Tab-separated table of C-alpha atoms in Angstrom:
chain	number	residue	atom	x	y	z
A	1	MET	CA	118.992	87.439	83.043
A	2	PRO	CA	115.122	86.999	81.559
A	3	GLN	CA	114.281	89.933	79.478
A	4	ALA	CA	110.365	90.818	78.716
A	5	LYS	CA	109.319	89.999	76.337
A	6	THR	CA	106.403	92.625	76.357
A	7	SER	CA	106.371	96.347	76.923
A	8	ASP	CA	104.882	97.134	79.771
A	9	ASP	CA	102.515	99.242	77.168
A	10	GLU	CA	100.590	96.359	76.000
A	11	ILE	CA	100.393	94.756	79.971
A	12	LEU	CA	99.283	98.076	79.922
A	13	GLY	CA	97.012	98.673	77.749
A	14	LEU	CA	94.970	94.940	78.346
A	15	MET	CA	94.685	95.523	82.010
A	16	ARG	CA	93.131	98.890	81.848
A	17	ASN	CA	90.134	96.774	79.588
A	18	PRO	CA	87.938	94.477	82.249
A	19	LYS	CA	87.139	92.289	79.020
A	20	THR	CA	90.991	91.918	78.372
A	21	LEU	CA	91.911	92.241	81.959
A	22	GLU	CA	92.880	88.741	83.296
A	23	ARG	CA	94.611	88.197	80.231
A	24	GLY	CA	97.151	91.478	81.201
A	25	PHE	CA	97.567	90.355	84.448
A	26	ARG	CA	98.834	86.588	83.220
A	27	LEU	CA	100.597	88.468	80.395
A	28	LEU	CA	102.299	90.923	83.358
A	29	MET	CA	102.884	87.490	85.437
A	30	GLU	CA	104.626	84.719	82.813
A	31	THR	CA	107.340	88.745	81.764
A	32	HIS	CA	107.846	89.490	85.210
A	33	GLN	CA	106.903	86.631	87.710
A	34	GLU	CA	111.248	85.286	87.605
A	35	ARG	CA	113.138	87.445	88.643
A	36	LEU	CA	111.142	89.032	91.000
A	37	TYR	CA	110.630	85.438	91.970
A	38	TRP	CA	114.329	85.439	92.645
A	39	GLN	CA	114.909	89.008	94.871
A	40	VAL	CA	112.178	87.678	96.507
A	41	ARG	CA	113.490	84.173	97.199
A	42	ARG	CA	117.284	84.929	97.454
A	43	LEU	CA	116.005	87.857	100.964
A	44	LEU	CA	114.187	85.199	102.272
A	45	ASN	CA	116.203	82.021	101.744
A	46	ASP	CA	112.959	79.884	101.996
A	47	HIS	CA	111.044	78.743	99.101
A	48	ASP	CA	107.568	78.623	100.788
A	49	ASP	CA	108.500	81.676	102.543
A	50	ALA	CA	109.007	83.884	98.147
A	51	ASN	CA	106.134	81.544	97.256
A	52	ASP	CA	103.780	83.485	100.098
A	53	VAL	CA	105.171	86.880	99.891
A	54	LEU	CA	105.693	86.514	96.719
A	55	GLN	CA	101.638	85.820	95.431
A	56	ASN	CA	100.733	88.111	98.220
A	57	ALA	CA	102.757	91.294	96.198
A	58	LEU	CA	100.963	89.934	92.984
A	59	VAL	CA	98.036	90.136	94.135
A	60	LYS	CA	98.315	93.168	95.576
A	61	VAL	CA	99.731	94.586	92.216
A	62	PHE	CA	96.896	93.354	90.681
A	63	ARG	CA	94.398	95.305	93.478
A	64	ASN	CA	96.134	98.333	93.134
A	65	ILE	CA	97.273	98.179	88.575
A	66	GLY	CA	94.780	101.596	88.874
A	67	GLN	CA	97.375	103.008	90.845
A	68	PHE	CA	100.524	102.251	88.175
A	69	GLU	CA	100.750	106.183	86.962
A	70	GLY	CA	103.710	104.733	84.606
A	71	LYS	CA	106.363	107.606	86.420
A	72	SER	CA	108.867	104.678	85.901
A	73	GLY	CA	108.562	101.051	84.582
A	74	LEU	CA	106.779	98.701	85.146
A	75	TYR	CA	108.836	96.250	86.631
A	76	THR	CA	110.347	98.889	88.882
A	77	TRP	CA	106.909	99.508	90.312
A	78	LEU	CA	106.548	95.964	90.617
A	79	TYR	CA	110.501	95.123	91.760
A	80	ARG	CA	109.356	98.451	95.027
A	81	ILE	CA	106.114	96.413	95.765
A	82	VAL	CA	107.660	93.302	96.118
A	83	THR	CA	110.400	93.648	97.754
A	84	ASN	CA	108.628	95.480	100.515
A	85	GLU	CA	106.321	93.096	101.097
A	86	ALA	CA	109.257	90.997	101.738
A	87	ILE	CA	111.378	93.561	103.496
A	88	THR	CA	108.005	93.375	105.012
A	89	PHE	CA	107.891	89.385	105.883
A	90	LEU	CA	111.627	90.096	107.043
A	91	ASN	CA	111.205	92.113	109.796
A	92	GLN	CA	107.738	90.517	111.810
A	93	ARG	CA	110.306	87.351	111.395
A	94	LYS	CA	112.695	89.207	113.442
A	95	ARG	CA	110.532	90.399	115.806
A	96	ARG	CA	108.980	87.544	116.155
A	97	SER	CA	111.895	86.073	116.214
A	98	SER	CA	115.391	86.916	120.285
A	99	THR	CA	118.325	85.438	118.932
A	100	SER	CA	121.172	85.859	118.629
A	101	ILE	CA	122.890	86.668	115.548
A	102	ASP	CA	125.124	83.457	115.847
A	103	ASP	CA	121.352	80.864	116.720
A	104	ALA	CA	120.246	82.807	113.900
A	105	ASN	CA	123.625	81.184	110.974
A	106	ILE	CA	122.997	77.846	112.704
A	107	ASN	CA	119.636	78.327	112.281
A	108	LEU	CA	119.360	79.023	108.411
A	109	ALA	CA	122.566	76.830	107.603
A	110	ASN	CA	120.041	73.750	109.437
A	111	ARG	CA	117.244	75.181	106.838
A	112	LEU	CA	119.236	74.901	103.777
A	113	GLN	CA	120.166	71.618	104.915
A	114	ALA	CA	116.917	70.594	105.473
A	115	ASP	CA	115.514	72.567	102.525
A	116	SER	CA	114.355	69.660	99.509
A	117	PHE	CA	114.811	73.346	97.321
A	118	PHE	CA	118.428	74.553	98.182
A	119	ASP	CA	121.355	71.321	97.433
A	120	GLY	CA	124.798	74.222	97.927
A	121	ASP	CA	127.715	73.035	99.704
A	122	GLU	CA	128.729	74.178	102.393
A	123	ALA	CA	130.648	77.349	100.825
A	124	GLN	CA	127.436	78.154	99.321
A	125	ILE	CA	125.905	78.214	103.003
A	126	ARG	CA	128.129	79.829	104.402
A	127	LEU	CA	127.740	82.913	101.465
A	128	LYS	CA	124.338	82.945	102.654
A	129	GLN	CA	125.365	83.853	106.500
A	130	ALA	CA	127.374	85.942	105.541
A	131	LEU	CA	124.924	87.983	103.288
A	132	GLU	CA	122.934	87.627	106.673
A	133	THR	CA	124.377	89.976	108.366
A	134	LEU	CA	124.645	92.760	106.009
A	135	PRO	CA	121.484	96.120	105.934
A	136	ASP	CA	118.455	95.480	104.131
A	137	ARG	CA	119.732	97.735	101.797
A	138	GLN	CA	122.740	96.471	101.266
A	139	LYS	CA	121.599	92.879	100.461
A	140	GLU	CA	119.465	93.935	97.537
A	141	VAL	CA	122.563	96.348	95.924
A	142	PHE	CA	124.605	92.499	96.542
A	143	ASN	CA	121.677	90.409	95.135
A	144	LEU	CA	121.147	92.816	92.270
A	145	ARG	CA	124.654	93.107	90.847
A	146	TYR	CA	126.186	89.942	92.098
A	147	TYR	CA	123.382	87.697	91.130
A	148	GLU	CA	121.345	89.453	88.827
A	149	GLU	CA	123.940	90.989	87.646
A	150	MET	CA	122.547	94.081	86.436
A	151	GLY	CA	124.094	97.153	85.568
A	152	TYR	CA	124.454	99.942	88.404
A	153	GLU	CA	123.195	102.605	86.452
A	154	GLU	CA	119.792	100.058	85.757
A	155	MET	CA	119.557	100.006	89.511
A	156	SER	CA	120.685	103.889	89.264
A	157	LYS	CA	116.615	103.865	88.021
A	158	LEU	CA	115.495	100.365	89.301
A	159	LEU	CA	116.648	101.313	93.203
A	160	ASN	CA	116.338	105.746	92.865
A	161	THR	CA	120.542	106.060	94.627
A	162	SER	CA	122.735	107.247	92.608
A	163	VAL	CA	125.364	105.538	90.403
A	164	GLY	CA	128.082	106.008	92.857
A	165	ALA	CA	126.333	105.404	95.919
A	166	LEU	CA	125.190	102.019	93.906
A	167	LYS	CA	129.273	101.118	93.775
A	168	ALA	CA	130.160	102.009	97.560
A	169	SER	CA	127.675	100.157	99.082
A	170	PHE	CA	128.764	96.930	96.512
A	171	HIS	CA	132.124	96.683	97.832
A	172	HIS	CA	131.395	97.469	101.052
A	173	ALA	CA	129.147	94.416	101.164
A	174	VAL	CA	131.956	92.130	98.791
A	175	LYS	CA	134.086	93.679	101.799
A	176	LYS	CA	132.383	92.391	104.545
A	177	VAL	CA	131.453	89.493	102.822
A	178	GLU	CA	135.324	88.798	103.234
A	179	GLN	CA	135.579	89.158	106.568
A	180	PHE	CA	133.049	86.634	107.776
A	181	PHE	CA	134.911	84.013	105.238
A	182	ALA	CA	138.272	85.290	107.327
A	183	ALA	CA	137.160	84.786	110.325
B	1	MET	CA	127.118	76.682	85.182
B	2	LYS	CA	126.631	79.957	84.768
B	3	ARG	CA	129.785	81.895	83.277
B	4	PRO	CA	129.280	85.231	84.701
B	5	ASP	CA	128.544	88.595	82.710
B	6	GLU	CA	131.915	89.970	81.647
B	7	ASP	CA	131.349	93.761	83.688
B	8	ILE	CA	130.482	91.483	86.667
B	9	ARG	CA	133.492	89.385	86.179
B	10	LYS	CA	135.999	91.848	85.959
B	11	GLU	CA	134.628	93.972	89.261
B	12	LEU	CA	134.667	90.552	91.251
B	13	GLU	CA	138.255	90.069	89.944
B	14	GLU	CA	139.283	93.118	91.569
B	15	LEU	CA	137.217	93.071	94.700
B	16	SER	CA	136.769	89.430	95.924
B	17	PRO	CA	138.131	86.790	93.606
B	18	HIS	CA	136.979	84.126	95.802
B	19	LEU	CA	133.549	85.269	95.513
B	20	LEU	CA	133.823	85.174	91.649
B	21	LYS	CA	134.690	81.587	92.114
B	22	LEU	CA	131.843	80.746	94.773
B	23	LYS	CA	129.429	82.988	91.422
B	24	GLU	CA	130.188	79.920	89.210
B	25	GLN	CA	128.696	77.649	91.095
B	26	GLY	CA	125.031	78.186	90.904
B	27	ASP	CA	123.596	79.916	94.047
B	28	GLY	CA	122.088	76.248	95.785
B	29	PHE	CA	118.796	77.581	95.203
B	30	ARG	CA	115.869	74.842	92.174
B	31	LEU	CA	112.782	75.212	92.480
B	32	PRO	CA	109.368	72.824	92.490
B	33	LYS	CA	108.311	70.898	89.545
B	34	ASP	CA	106.350	73.384	87.236
B	35	TYR	CA	106.927	76.491	90.169
B	36	PHE	CA	105.621	78.944	87.746
B	37	GLN	CA	102.320	77.980	86.471
B	38	ARG	CA	101.184	76.748	89.137
B	39	MET	CA	102.157	79.702	90.907
B	40	GLN	CA	100.266	82.132	87.998
B	41	LYS	CA	97.494	79.643	88.213
B	42	GLU	CA	97.305	80.360	92.388
B	43	VAL	CA	97.709	83.735	92.293
B	44	LEU	CA	94.120	84.136	89.610
B	45	ASP	CA	92.438	82.173	91.563
B	46	LYS	CA	93.089	84.557	94.429
B	47	VAL	CA	92.799	87.311	92.659
B	48	GLN	CA	89.167	86.016	90.954
B	49	ALA	CA	88.150	85.138	94.163
B	50	GLY	CA	88.394	88.926	95.123
B	51	SER	CA	87.807	92.347	94.176
B	52	GLN	CA	87.783	94.017	91.073
B	53	PRO	CA	91.321	95.862	90.115
B	54	SER	CA	90.095	99.870	92.388
B	55	PRO	CA	90.382	102.113	89.503
B	56	SER	CA	93.100	104.938	89.174
B	57	LYS	CA	91.964	108.219	90.879
B	58	ASN	CA	93.674	111.572	90.744
B	59	ILE	CA	94.854	111.552	94.610
B	60	GLY	CA	93.629	115.533	96.128
B	61	TRP	CA	95.689	117.446	99.037
B	62	LEU	CA	92.450	115.969	101.087
B	63	ASP	CA	92.892	112.487	100.278
B	64	ARG	CA	96.454	112.240	100.912
B	65	LEU	CA	95.822	114.481	104.766
B	66	LEU	CA	93.273	113.157	104.959
B	67	GLU	CA	93.745	109.192	104.163
B	68	PRO	CA	95.797	107.708	107.280
B	69	LEU	CA	92.901	108.108	109.080
B	70	GLN	CA	90.353	106.097	107.113
B	71	PHE	CA	90.361	103.502	109.921
B	72	LEU	CA	88.585	105.859	111.797
B	73	PHE	CA	85.287	105.461	109.741
B	74	GLN	CA	85.297	101.264	109.375
B	75	PRO	CA	82.709	100.750	111.184
B	76	ARG	CA	84.110	99.743	115.265
B	77	TRP	CA	86.160	103.232	115.000
B	78	ALA	CA	83.411	104.516	114.298
B	79	LEU	CA	80.357	103.334	116.721
B	80	GLY	CA	83.590	103.609	119.603
B	81	LEU	CA	85.125	107.284	118.748
B	82	ALA	CA	80.436	108.202	118.364
B	83	THR	CA	79.805	106.579	122.004
B	84	ILE	CA	82.929	108.817	123.534
B	85	ALA	CA	81.415	111.714	121.200
B	86	LEU	CA	77.815	111.589	123.227
B	87	LEU	CA	79.687	110.876	126.467
B	88	VAL	CA	81.434	113.847	126.380
B	89	THR	CA	78.832	115.892	125.921
B	90	LEU	CA	76.495	114.984	128.275
B	91	GLY	CA	79.479	114.878	130.883
B	92	ALA	CA	79.537	118.923	129.605
B	93	VAL	CA	75.854	119.512	130.637
B	94	TRP	CA	76.248	117.490	133.081
B	95	LEU	CA	79.212	119.686	134.062
B	96	TYR	CA	77.638	123.171	132.948
B	97	GLN	CA	73.880	122.040	134.733
B	98	SER	CA	75.346	121.489	138.411
B	99	GLN	CA	77.791	124.587	138.246
B	100	PRO	CA	76.220	127.605	140.750
B	101	VAL	CA	75.467	130.354	138.509
B	102	ALA	CA	77.857	133.356	138.984
B	103	GLY	CA	77.072	137.643	139.038
B	104	SER	CA	74.092	138.466	137.850
B	105	GLU	CA	72.581	135.560	136.590
B	106	LEU	CA	72.393	134.502	140.261
B	107	SER	CA	71.229	137.334	141.337
B	108	ALA	CA	67.378	137.137	138.154
B	109	GLU	CA	67.188	133.874	138.985
B	110	LEU	CA	67.513	134.494	143.211
B	111	ALA	CA	64.966	137.293	142.128
B	112	LYS	CA	62.342	134.536	140.972
B	113	LEU	CA	62.401	132.926	145.121
B	114	ASP	CA	60.257	133.392	147.715
B	115	PRO	CA	62.627	135.393	150.380
B	116	GLU	CA	62.063	132.797	153.497
B	117	SER	CA	63.073	130.086	150.723
B	118	LEU	CA	66.022	131.979	149.889
B	119	ASP	CA	66.623	132.593	153.578
B	120	ALA	CA	66.661	128.633	154.416
B	121	TYR	CA	69.239	128.031	151.095
B	122	ILE	CA	71.676	130.377	151.780
B	123	GLN	CA	72.154	129.476	155.407
B	124	ALA	CA	72.457	125.640	155.117
B	125	ASN	CA	74.678	126.658	151.948
B	126	PHE	CA	76.476	129.490	153.022
B	127	HIS	CA	79.948	128.045	152.361
B	128	GLU	CA	78.784	127.851	148.692
B	129	PHE	CA	78.787	131.401	147.922
B	130	ASP	CA	81.417	133.508	147.112
B	131	THR	CA	82.035	137.108	149.062
B	132	GLU	CA	81.496	139.355	146.851
B	133	THR	CA	77.199	137.304	145.473
B	134	LEU	CA	76.583	137.531	149.170
B	135	LEU	CA	77.378	141.088	149.384
B	136	GLU	CA	75.113	141.127	146.077
B	137	PHE	CA	71.888	139.004	147.969
B	138	ALA	CA	72.086	141.483	151.182
B	139	SER	CA	71.750	144.307	149.537
B	140	ASN	CA	68.458	143.115	147.378
B	141	GLN	CA	67.550	142.224	150.566
B	142	GLU	CA	64.162	144.230	151.843
B	143	ASP	CA	63.590	143.723	155.297
B	144	GLN	CA	67.647	144.836	156.194
B	145	PRO	CA	68.423	148.365	156.914
B	146	ASN	CA	70.542	150.813	154.852
B	147	PHE	CA	73.688	150.276	156.588
B	148	GLU	CA	74.710	154.186	155.703
B	149	ASP	CA	71.924	155.791	157.838
B	150	LEU	CA	72.458	153.965	161.127
B	151	THR	CA	74.363	155.268	163.800
B	152	PRO	CA	76.556	153.479	166.007
B	153	GLU	CA	74.613	152.412	168.343
B	154	GLU	CA	71.600	151.741	166.225
B	155	LEU	CA	74.029	149.383	163.943
B	156	ASP	CA	74.929	148.091	167.207
B	157	GLN	CA	71.582	147.176	168.581
B	158	TYR	CA	71.181	145.483	165.263
B	159	LEU	CA	73.730	142.889	164.992
B	160	ASN	CA	72.872	141.868	168.886
B	161	GLU	CA	69.267	141.600	167.206
B	162	THR	CA	70.794	139.650	165.252
B	163	ILE	CA	73.399	137.219	166.592
B	164	GLN	CA	70.398	136.483	168.968
B	165	GLU	CA	68.712	135.239	165.990
B	166	MET	CA	71.614	132.780	164.925
B	167	ASP	CA	71.709	129.496	166.473
B	168	ALA	CA	74.984	128.841	168.457
B	169	GLU	CA	76.884	126.592	165.571
B	170	THR	CA	75.458	129.566	162.789
B	171	LEU	CA	77.539	131.817	165.496
B	172	LYS	CA	80.971	129.320	166.011
B	173	GLU	CA	80.830	129.302	162.356
B	174	LEU	CA	80.945	133.172	161.391
B	175	LEU	CA	83.530	133.527	164.968
């Protein structure tokens, strides 16, 4: 997992000055874009969708950087904006589509097999299908723990949820995924 | 192939060895070449084409309260609401003016009219008045006798004369 090489203070200091605003924003993207991208990509699966959502969210970040009060870490603030944008996108997609879960899983498998930016095998496609059956929040916890390997303490600050609740959520998600494979 | 962090590795060994094995294979997602450099450039192009960041501000309770209503101040909403307000005002004025003037106000208005016009109007709009108003009007008529001073015979005579003066239709309505 890439670590932030630049401090929040340095980025925010640059972005508060109109002369160094663009440099600060570029630094913000360089520091956090990769983690943010993968979080969105794992929620949406499709690269083009993830790219659209991430770009829109970053434009919002730039326009609203003045609203950042520093009560949380910069990454936490960015993460919430980006994840919120991704979940809004997912909900819009769900509203537009009236397909059943079975059809949605077939569609997902077809999309992944045709995706030039996915080279996973059958088991990995099944895992993606299993994750689609989880509620958004549980899927988010699963992704952070399983793929990002984030510790529960850090996740607790990021999601503003207790460590116990996050552990329970992850364990429950793992059980559901296993049941999906067993079915 | 990436080796999982020790902490998650132990957790998955207990929970699901199958998922641990899958994890070691990666998630199958790939990225276009130089994706992040291009993405950064595209985002910078977008922000340069758009507005500058909004300055930080202290949001008061009134601003928080009015925030969900900000859309009402957009030109199309504001114009629509102004039109509705104008129509409501005009409607209220029209309704107020078309209401019959009641009670003592009516008396004052009626006093300004000449008795013949007033009588003609009341005859024509008999059903529009309530009893109290008619009684109040009647008590103001100068050429009416004072009924309390009349004897029963004089009252009979007055009523017969009045009935004879009425046209058939009015009499029918009264009876």
